[in-house]
Amino acid sequence: MTLIHPDRLFPADPGTRAIARQLYDSIAGLPIVSPHGHTQASWFARNQPFPNPAQLFVQPDHYVFRMLYSQGVSLADLEIGVAEMKDPRRVWQIFADHYYLFRGTPTRMWLDYAFHELFGLSERLSSDNADFYYDTIAEKLEAPEFLPRALYERFGLEVLATTDSPLDSLSDHRAIRDSGWKARILPTFRPDPVVDPDFAGFRENIAKLGELTGEDSATWKGYLRALERSRARFKELGCTATDHGHPTARTAALSPQAAAELFAAVLRGDADAHQKELFRAQMLTEMARMSVNDGLVMQIHPGSSRNHNRKIYERYGRDVGADIPTSTEYVEALKPLLDLYGNEAGFRVILFTLDESAYSRELAPLAGHYPCLRLGPPWWFHDSPEGMQRFREMATETAGFYNTVGFNDDTRAFLSIPARHDVARRMDCGFLAKLVVEHRLGEDEAFAVARDLTYNLVRDAYRL
Amino acid sequence: MTLIHPDRLFPADPGTRAIARQLYDSIAGLPIVSPHGHTQASWFARNQPFPNPAQLFVQPDHYVFRMLYSQGVSLADLEIGVAEMKDPRRVWQIFADHYYLFRGTPTRMWLDYAFHELFGLSERLSSDNADFYYDTIAEKLEAPEFLPRALYERFGLEVLATTDSPLDSLSDHRAIRDSGWKARILPTFRPDPVVDPDFAGFRENIAKLGELTGEDSATWKGYLRALERSRARFKELGCTATDHGHPTARTAALSPQAAAELFAAVLRGDADAHQKELFRAQMLTEMARMSVNDGLVMQIHPGSSRNHNRKIYERYGRDVGADIPTSTEYVEALKPLLDLYGNEAGFRVILFTLDESAYSRELAPLAGHYPCLRLGPPWWFHDSPEGMQRFREMATETAGFYNTVGFNDDTRAFLSIPARHDVARRMDCGFLAKLVVEHRLGEDEAFAVARDLTYNLVRDAYRL
Amino acid sequence: MTLIHPDRLFPADPGTRAIARQLYDSIAGLPIVSPHGHTQASWFARNQPFPNPAQLFVQPDHYVFRMLYSQGVSLADLEIGVAEMKDPRRVWQIFADHYYLFRGTPTRMWLDYAFHELFGLSERLSSDNADFYYDTIAEKLEAPEFLPRALYERFGLEVLATTDSPLDSLSDHRAIRDSGWKARILPTFRPDPVVDPDFAGFRENIAKLGELTGEDSATWKGYLRALERSRARFKELGCTATDHGHPTARTAALSPQAAAELFAAVLRGDADAHQKELFRAQMLTEMARMSVNDGLVMQIHPGSSRNHNRKIYERYGRDVGADIPTSTEYVEALKPLLDLYGNEAGFRVILFTLDESAYSRELAPLAGHYPCLRLGPPWWFHDSPEGMQRFREMATETAGFYNTVGFNDDTRAFLSIPARHDVARRMDCGFLAKLVVEHRLGEDEAFAVARDLTYNLVRDAYRL
C-alpha cells in the first residue's frame, strides 16, 4: 500500500492515460516557479526548524480547520490562534480522528503527498497511527534537510513570491538577499491595508505609510506619491507584481478633484459603504496607472465576502476560514480601467475569480480580446482537480492557452507547494491528453503546451 | 430486449465501470430512507388501490405533463386537474404517442424502471403497445401486492416523510400510527401557507392556525406561540424536520418590536412586495430560533419563481409545472440567520438550490465552514444523472462528502421512489469509482463512503 | 500526417467511440440546413471569386483577429477595416506566425478543416509554410469550383439564411431568385437598427423605414405598420424568421398609449437609458405580436455588451471583436411577453444565451414548459466542442432533445460552414453514444435522434 500512486489524477481511459503519463514525464522535472503565495520570508531569513506537526499542518491551514469546524470540532480544541500550542499531540489526534472528512478533497491529496514524499509515511493517517505520524514528522522536522532553505532547494523552487503589505519593512527579504543564499524569494506589493477603507486600522495604516515614505499621506497627491515610493521600494527587492483583494472587481475613473475629495472623506472616516466601494474602485485604476509606469504586473483577486462568520471573526480575527465567495461581475466593473489603459503596450493585469460562472461568460472573452489581460489559474476553493478541469474546459476555447499564466499555489502551507504544483501539472497533462486522443491537438503541440503551462507562461506573465 | 440494463448509468470506461458495479452491489440492498417528499399519508392510511395508469403516471407528475405541454399537447386533453378522468385510456394513448419526447431525460429512466420492475413490461412504450401497457398496469393495480402498504414494504422503505401544512389535522398520520402497521411515515412541518404573505388565503390561514392551536394568532406573540405549538404537534407524530419554500434564501434579524409591526402590516394586507419579502426573511430566522429549541432540522428550498405561466395558473392553480428556477444568492441572504445561530451546537439547516452556479461558489464554502449547515442533494430539475454528477463534482472538493445528506426523492410519484434512489446510488457509485481509478480515494474508503451516502448520512442529517 | 483525423472529437473510450462513429456515419451525408448566419447574399448574387487568403480568412473573422489582438498583434498590422488590403501576404505571414495561439480552440478546428478539405493542405500552418499556404489558396480561389455558388453546392447546403436590416433593399436576394439558380438563400428580418434607440443612426433609420414602406414612421401606429410591411416584404423572399440582438432579454407589456408616448420620447432623442431599455423591451413584445400574426419565428440573442473596447470602437466601429457576454436573466425578463403570447398555438420563439449558467437554471425549464419556446444551440463563444457538450449536458434532462432546434453556424466565414456543422454533428453523436453506452437511451433511438438534431428539428423549428 502507498499513499500516492504514480498514475494519480490521470484520466481513466487507458489510451488517454498513456499520453497523459508521457506528457507528465516530460515536465515533471521542471523547476517550480511560484509567483503568488503566502509563505513567510522570515522562514528563509531565519532558517529555523518548523515547529511540531500540529502547528505545521493544522494551525495555519484554513482548508484543514474549516472542514473540521464544519463538522463540530471547536477551534479552541484545535488551538487555533494560539502562538505556542499547549498540547499539539492532542490537536494532531483530533485531526487524525477526522481525517476521513477530507475524502475527495484536494487537501487530502496535498497532505498525503507531503506525508509520503517528505516524511516517508506509507499508511493512511488514522486514529490508530496518529502518534506514529506525530513522532515521525516531529523527528524529521529537526533534521537539517527539513530547514526552510533546504526544503526550498529540495522542492526545486526557482522563484517564490510572498505577499506583503506596503507597511512591511521587507527586512526579511533584505536579509535573505544579504545572506548570499542563491534563491529568488521576492515580495509582492499588496496594498489592501492602505487602499481599502474597510481594512482594520485603515487610517493608522495611511499615517504609517506616510512615515515610512516621507510623504504627506494625508493629502491625495502625497498619498499617491507614498504608494509610488512603496512600489519602488518593493521593486528594488525584486518585486514584479502587485496584488489586490477587493470585494468586487469594480474600477472607477474619477477626475483628480473628485478622487481627492473622496480620499478626504474616506480619511475623515465619514464615507458610507458606497463611497468606500468607489474609493477601492478608484484605487484599482490608480494602481493600473502606476503599473503602466513602473511595469509591475497587477493581480486582481475579487469576490470574497471576508470574515462572514461574525462570532468567529470577533473571537479569532481575519483569515480564519470564514471567507465565502460571491457572484462577481467583471464586464462593467473593469470598463473604466480598461477604457483608460486596456490597450497600453506593456501593461498587464491577471484576473482571478471565485465565481466559476464567469470563466466562459466574462473572463475568457475579456482575456481573449484585451492585450493587457491574462487569466489567473483556478483560485482558492477552485484550486483542485475538478476546479482545474473546469477552468481549462471553460476558458481554453475562447482565451486559448496563451492568455493563461500557469499555476499559482497561493498557499501559506509551505510543505504543500510541491503537491499543489504536481496536481496542476497532472491535471493539465490529462486535459492535453484528452485533446490529443480526440484529435483536437497534435501530440507534438501537446508537449510544447505542457511545457509552456508549467514553466514558460509563468515566467513570461509575471516578468520573472 | 429489456427496458433497464444492469449496468445502466455506470461510466463507460470498463475499468471504472467494474469498480462502480462492485460499489453498487455493496449498497443496492440497503433500505430506502426517504426524508423529504410529497407522497400522501392518506394512501397509507386508507390502503386502497391506486387508480388507472393515466391517473397514476400522467396526471400527478408535472415532469411528465410539462414536457407534453411544451410540445403542444393541451392540458385539457390530458385531463389535468380533473378529479376523476373521463377517458384515461385516451390520455394514456396521448402519453404513449409522445413517449419519445422523454429521450435523454430522467423521467424516462424512472418510468422505464417502474414499468419493468413493477409491472414486468419489457418492450419500450409506444403508440402501438399503449393498450397493452394500459391493460397490464390496470390489472396489476387491483392486486393486493400493489396496495400502498404492500408497495412500501416491497420498496424496502425504512422511513418515508411527507410534507404537510400546519393547518393539516395530520389525521392520516395518526391513523397510520394507530393502525399498528409497522412503518415509519412521518410528517414534515412546512409552514409556507402561514408564513408567506403571498400564499393564497394567507390571512384566513393565520386565523385557522389560531383556531387549531388555541392561540391568538392575530398578535405577533400569539402567532409565534401558535407556530411553536404546531411544531410540537408534528413532533409528537415523529416529525424531525421543517421545510421552507421561499422565493429567495433571504433571512432577517429584526427587533421584536419591528417584527411585530411588520406582522401587523402583513396581516392587515397593506404590506408591499418589499415588506412581504422582509416578513418571509424574518420568519426563516424565527423558524431557526425554534429549531435551536426543539431540534427540528430546517430545510430551505429557495429560488423557484412559482406559477410563472399566468394563464395556466388562472385555469389550473398551483403546482402545474410552470415553476421556473431563478438566480439565487445565499451568502448575504443567510448572514442574519447565521450571525444569530450559525455556531449553535445541535442546530441544523439543509440548503437546497435550483441555481447550480451556487454549488461551488457559495454553498460548498458555506457548508464547509458553518457547523449548522449541510448541503441537500440536487433538487427538482437537477435530480438527474447529469445534475447529480455536477453536484458531486462541484461540491465535494470544498464541502467533502460529510457535509452532504444523501438523497431525497422529493416526489409525488410514489411508484418512482425506488427508481429515483436507484439512479442516485448508481451515480454516486460511478463518481466514487472515478475517484478510485484516478487514485484520488482508496477503494476501501469508496465502499465506506457509498454506504454513508446511501444510508448513514441521511439518518444522521435528518435525525431519523 | 494529416490536418484532420476521421475520429476527431469522438469520445476517447473505444466502446463509446465505436458507437459515435456509427451514428456519425449515418448522418454525415445529410444536407446542411443553415437557418441563421451572417454570410452576404451579394456573394451569391454576383458569384465572383473570393479575394486573397488574408482577406478571406483573417479580416472578416473576429474569432481570428481578437485572439491575435489579445496577444499584442496590432489591428493596423492585420489591415482590419481596410477595404482592399495593401499587403495581404504580410498579414497572412503574421497570422501563420501566431497560429499556435489557436491551439485548443474551435477556430483551429474550423481552419484546419477548410485548409484540408477545400484546399488539400496537409501540413499544419506555420511560419515556414505560410507562403506555400498563401499560394495554394490564392490559386484555388480563382478556379470556378471555388466561386460562391459552386461552394454552396459542394457544401451540400439545402438552405442558407442571411441576416438583414429592414432598411436593406434585399436586391441581392431578389437577384438570386430571379437568376433561376436553384438554391434557397433566405433573408432574416433583424430590426435592431430601427428598434434599438442606441443603434447608430436610429432616428435616421426610422425615417428611412418610413420612406421605404410609405408609412408615417414618425407616429407609433405608422411605425408599427411600417415594421409589418417590412416583414411582409421579407416573407415574400422566403424569410421565415426574425432575429433580435438586444442587450437583455427584457420584454414589456405597455398600454398602447404608454407605448406611443415612449416612442415619441425615444424619437425626440430625450429618452434616458431606462426608457431606451423599456422601449427595446416593448418592441420585443410588439415583434411577438406580429409573429403571432404572420408566423415568422422569433430568435432572441441577448446578453452581449457590444463594443466594450472604447478605443477600438472609436477607431474601427462595430463588430470588431470587442463584444463581451454578460450575466443574462430570462425568467422575469420574458414574463410580460409570455403572459400575452406564451400559450399561443403556432407562435415560436428560439432563445439563445451567452450565459451558460442559464441553461439548466432558466432556459431548459422555460423551454420544457412553454409551447412557444425552443432552445437555440450554443452561441458565439460557446459554439465549440466543450460548449456543445455543456449545452447537451445541462439542457437535455429538462428540455429534452425535442425542445432544441439543431445547429446554427451563425458565421460570416462562409468557408467555415461545413467545418462548423461537422463539429456539431460529431459532438451530438458523441453525446448520444455516451447515453447509449450508459444504457440511458436505446441504440435505435440514438440513430433517430441524431437525424432529428441534424436535419428534422432545424427544418421544423424554422419552418423551412
Short mmCIF file of C-alpha atoms in Angstrom, two decimals, chain A residues 200-416:
data_model
loop_
_atom_site.label_atom_id
_atom_site.label_comp_id
_atom_site.label_asym_id
_atom_site.label_seq_id
_atom_site.Cartn_x
_atom_site.Cartn_y
_atom_site.Cartn_z
CA ALA A 200 -8.79 47.17 10.11
CA GLY A 201 -6.70 50.20 11.14
CA PHE A 202 -7.06 51.89 7.75
CA ARG A 203 -6.43 55.45 8.96
CA GLU A 204 -3.48 54.46 11.10
CA ASN A 205 -2.13 52.49 8.15
CA ILE A 206 -2.26 55.58 5.95
CA ALA A 207 -0.41 57.57 8.58
CA LYS A 208 2.22 54.88 8.88
CA LEU A 209 2.57 54.78 5.11
CA GLY A 210 3.37 58.50 5.21
CA GLU A 211 6.02 57.97 7.87
CA LEU A 212 7.65 55.11 6.01
CA THR A 213 7.90 57.03 2.77
CA GLY A 214 8.42 60.56 4.00
CA GLU A 215 5.34 61.76 2.12
CA ASP A 216 2.34 63.66 3.40
CA SER A 217 -0.09 60.78 3.05
CA ALA A 218 -2.93 62.88 4.43
CA THR A 219 -3.25 64.61 1.06
CA TRP A 220 -4.36 62.83 -2.10
CA LYS A 221 -1.22 63.72 -4.01
CA GLY A 222 1.05 62.83 -1.12
CA TYR A 223 -0.79 59.57 -0.66
CA LEU A 224 -0.30 58.63 -4.30
CA ARG A 225 3.39 59.55 -4.12
CA ALA A 226 3.72 57.45 -0.99
CA LEU A 227 2.26 54.48 -2.85
CA GLU A 228 4.62 55.08 -5.76
CA ARG A 229 7.60 55.18 -3.44
CA SER A 230 6.45 51.99 -1.74
CA ARG A 231 6.21 50.24 -5.06
CA ALA A 232 9.69 51.39 -5.94
CA ARG A 233 10.96 50.03 -2.63
CA PHE A 234 9.39 46.65 -3.44
CA LYS A 235 10.87 46.67 -6.94
CA GLU A 236 14.34 47.15 -5.53
CA LEU A 237 13.98 43.80 -3.80
CA GLY A 238 12.90 42.03 -6.96
CA CYS A 239 9.14 42.50 -6.78
CA THR A 240 7.48 42.16 -10.19
CA ALA A 241 3.81 42.18 -9.25
CA THR A 242 1.08 43.74 -7.17
CA ASP A 243 -1.99 42.03 -5.75
CA HIS A 244 -5.43 43.38 -4.93
CA GLY A 245 -8.00 41.58 -2.81
CA HIS A 246 -11.08 43.74 -3.25
CA PRO A 247 -14.64 42.61 -2.53
CA THR A 248 -15.55 43.31 -6.16
CA ALA A 249 -13.69 43.94 -9.42
CA ARG A 250 -15.11 47.42 -9.68
CA THR A 251 -12.90 50.18 -11.08
CA ALA A 252 -13.55 53.90 -11.49
CA ALA A 253 -12.20 56.82 -13.44
CA LEU A 254 -12.85 59.85 -11.26
CA SER A 255 -11.43 63.27 -12.03
CA PRO A 256 -8.40 64.13 -9.88
CA GLN A 257 -10.51 66.57 -7.90
CA ALA A 258 -13.33 64.11 -7.25
CA ALA A 259 -10.78 61.49 -6.26
CA ALA A 260 -9.10 63.91 -3.86
CA GLU A 261 -12.42 64.75 -2.25
CA LEU A 262 -13.34 61.11 -1.93
CA PHE A 263 -9.96 60.38 -0.34
CA ALA A 264 -10.55 63.18 2.16
CA ALA A 265 -13.98 61.78 3.08
CA VAL A 266 -12.60 58.29 3.46
CA LEU A 267 -9.75 59.52 5.60
CA ARG A 268 -12.08 61.56 7.81
CA GLY A 269 -13.99 58.32 8.35
CA ASP A 270 -17.32 59.70 7.23
CA ALA A 271 -17.58 57.80 3.95
CA ASP A 272 -20.54 55.48 3.57
CA ALA A 273 -20.40 51.97 2.11
CA HIS A 274 -20.97 53.25 -1.40
CA GLN A 275 -18.16 55.77 -1.15
CA LYS A 276 -15.79 53.20 0.29
CA GLU A 277 -16.53 50.91 -2.61
CA LEU A 278 -15.97 53.76 -5.03
CA PHE A 279 -12.67 54.56 -3.36
CA ARG A 280 -11.47 51.00 -3.75
CA ALA A 281 -12.61 51.16 -7.39
CA GLN A 282 -10.67 54.33 -7.98
CA MET A 283 -7.59 52.88 -6.31
CA LEU A 284 -7.57 49.90 -8.68
CA THR A 285 -7.42 52.38 -11.52
CA GLU A 286 -4.66 54.36 -9.79
CA MET A 287 -2.74 51.13 -9.33
CA ALA A 288 -3.18 50.41 -13.03
CA ARG A 289 -1.81 53.83 -13.88
CA MET A 290 1.24 53.18 -11.71
CA SER A 291 1.69 49.76 -13.32
CA VAL A 292 1.67 51.33 -16.76
CA ASN A 293 4.55 53.44 -15.49
CA ASP A 294 6.61 51.02 -13.42
CA GLY A 295 5.78 47.73 -15.14
CA LEU A 296 4.55 45.84 -12.10
CA VAL A 297 2.05 43.17 -13.12
CA MET A 298 -1.36 43.64 -11.49
CA GLN A 299 -3.21 40.71 -9.94
CA ILE A 300 -6.88 41.22 -9.10
CA HIS A 301 -8.42 38.73 -6.66
CA PRO A 302 -12.01 39.88 -6.18
CA GLY A 303 -15.21 38.38 -4.91
CA SER A 304 -14.62 37.06 -1.41
CA SER A 305 -17.03 38.01 1.36
CA ARG A 306 -14.42 38.14 4.12
CA ASN A 307 -14.96 37.20 7.75
CA HIS A 308 -18.51 36.04 7.13
CA ASN A 309 -18.90 34.32 10.50
CA ARG A 310 -19.38 37.19 12.91
CA LYS A 311 -18.65 35.31 16.11
CA ILE A 312 -15.55 33.63 14.74
CA TYR A 313 -14.29 36.95 13.45
CA GLU A 314 -14.86 38.67 16.78
CA ARG A 315 -13.02 35.91 18.57
CA TYR A 316 -10.25 34.98 16.12
CA GLY A 317 -9.92 37.88 13.67
CA ARG A 318 -9.19 37.75 9.93
CA ASP A 319 -8.32 34.74 7.78
CA VAL A 320 -9.86 32.03 9.90
CA GLY A 321 -11.64 30.18 7.20
CA ALA A 322 -14.91 32.11 7.12
CA ASP A 323 -14.43 33.81 3.77
CA ILE A 324 -17.16 32.92 1.29
CA PRO A 325 -17.15 33.58 -2.46
CA THR A 326 -19.83 35.71 -4.04
CA SER A 327 -21.16 36.30 -7.51
CA THR A 328 -18.65 38.54 -9.30
CA GLU A 329 -19.16 40.78 -12.29
CA TYR A 330 -16.22 41.83 -14.48
CA VAL A 331 -17.52 43.30 -17.73
CA GLU A 332 -18.92 46.56 -16.43
CA ALA A 333 -16.69 46.59 -13.36
CA LEU A 334 -13.42 46.72 -15.30
CA LYS A 335 -14.58 49.03 -18.06
CA PRO A 336 -13.36 52.32 -16.52
CA LEU A 337 -9.87 50.87 -16.05
CA LEU A 338 -9.84 49.24 -19.49
CA ASP A 339 -11.10 52.39 -21.17
CA LEU A 340 -8.01 54.15 -19.87
CA TYR A 341 -5.30 51.50 -20.06
CA GLY A 342 -6.77 48.41 -21.74
CA ASN A 343 -4.76 48.85 -24.94
CA GLU A 344 -1.48 50.02 -23.36
CA ALA A 345 1.58 48.15 -24.55
CA GLY A 346 3.44 46.56 -21.68
CA PHE A 347 0.56 46.82 -19.22
CA ARG A 348 -0.59 43.53 -17.71
CA VAL A 349 -3.47 42.53 -15.44
CA ILE A 350 -4.02 38.96 -14.25
CA LEU A 351 -7.65 38.29 -13.36
CA PHE A 352 -8.81 35.73 -10.81
CA THR A 353 -12.27 34.64 -9.79
CA LEU A 354 -14.14 32.67 -7.17
CA ASP A 355 -17.19 32.66 -9.42
CA GLU A 356 -16.67 29.90 -11.96
CA SER A 357 -19.69 31.00 -13.98
CA ALA A 358 -17.55 33.96 -15.09
CA TYR A 359 -14.91 31.79 -16.79
CA SER A 360 -16.68 31.22 -20.07
CA ARG A 361 -19.10 34.14 -19.82
CA GLU A 362 -16.84 37.06 -18.99
CA LEU A 363 -13.23 36.23 -18.27
CA ALA A 364 -12.23 34.20 -21.31
CA PRO A 365 -13.89 36.67 -23.71
CA LEU A 366 -12.19 39.60 -21.97
CA ALA A 367 -8.76 37.95 -21.93
CA GLY A 368 -9.31 36.76 -25.49
CA HIS A 369 -9.52 40.36 -26.61
CA TYR A 370 -7.68 42.86 -24.41
CA PRO A 371 -3.91 42.76 -24.82
CA CYS A 372 -3.33 43.66 -21.17
CA LEU A 373 -5.46 40.87 -19.71
CA ARG A 374 -4.45 37.35 -18.70
CA LEU A 375 -6.40 34.73 -16.77
CA GLY A 376 -5.02 33.59 -13.46
CA PRO A 377 -5.33 29.89 -12.58
CA PRO A 378 -8.25 28.47 -10.55
CA TRP A 379 -8.14 30.17 -7.20
CA TRP A 380 -8.71 29.10 -3.60
CA PHE A 381 -11.74 26.82 -3.40
CA HIS A 382 -11.28 26.01 -7.09
CA ASP A 383 -7.59 25.09 -6.82
CA SER A 384 -8.50 21.41 -7.07
CA PRO A 385 -8.63 18.66 -9.70
CA GLU A 386 -12.24 19.29 -10.68
CA GLY A 387 -11.74 23.06 -10.44
CA MET A 388 -8.73 22.91 -12.74
CA GLN A 389 -10.61 20.69 -15.15
CA ARG A 390 -13.50 23.14 -15.33
CA PHE A 391 -11.14 26.06 -15.81
CA ARG A 392 -9.45 24.51 -18.83
CA GLU A 393 -12.76 23.30 -20.26
CA MET A 394 -14.44 26.68 -19.89
CA ALA A 395 -11.58 29.07 -20.65
CA THR A 396 -9.43 27.43 -23.31
CA GLU A 397 -11.75 27.55 -26.31
CA THR A 398 -12.15 31.32 -26.10
CA ALA A 399 -8.95 32.53 -24.43
CA GLY A 400 -6.63 29.82 -25.68
CA PHE A 401 -3.76 28.53 -23.56
CA TYR A 402 -1.64 31.58 -24.20
CA ASN A 403 -3.82 34.05 -22.34
CA THR A 404 -3.36 31.99 -19.17
CA VAL A 405 -0.40 32.22 -16.82
CA GLY A 406 0.39 28.77 -15.46
CA PHE A 407 -0.18 27.78 -11.88
CA ASN A 408 -0.24 29.63 -8.54
CA ASP A 409 -0.02 27.61 -5.35
CA ASP A 410 -1.23 30.62 -3.36
CA THR A 411 -0.53 28.88 -0.09
CA ARG A 412 0.53 29.53 3.49
CA ALA A 413 1.39 25.85 3.76
CA PHE A 414 4.97 25.70 2.51
CA LEU A 415 5.12 21.94 2.62
CA SER A 416 2.16 21.66 0.27
#
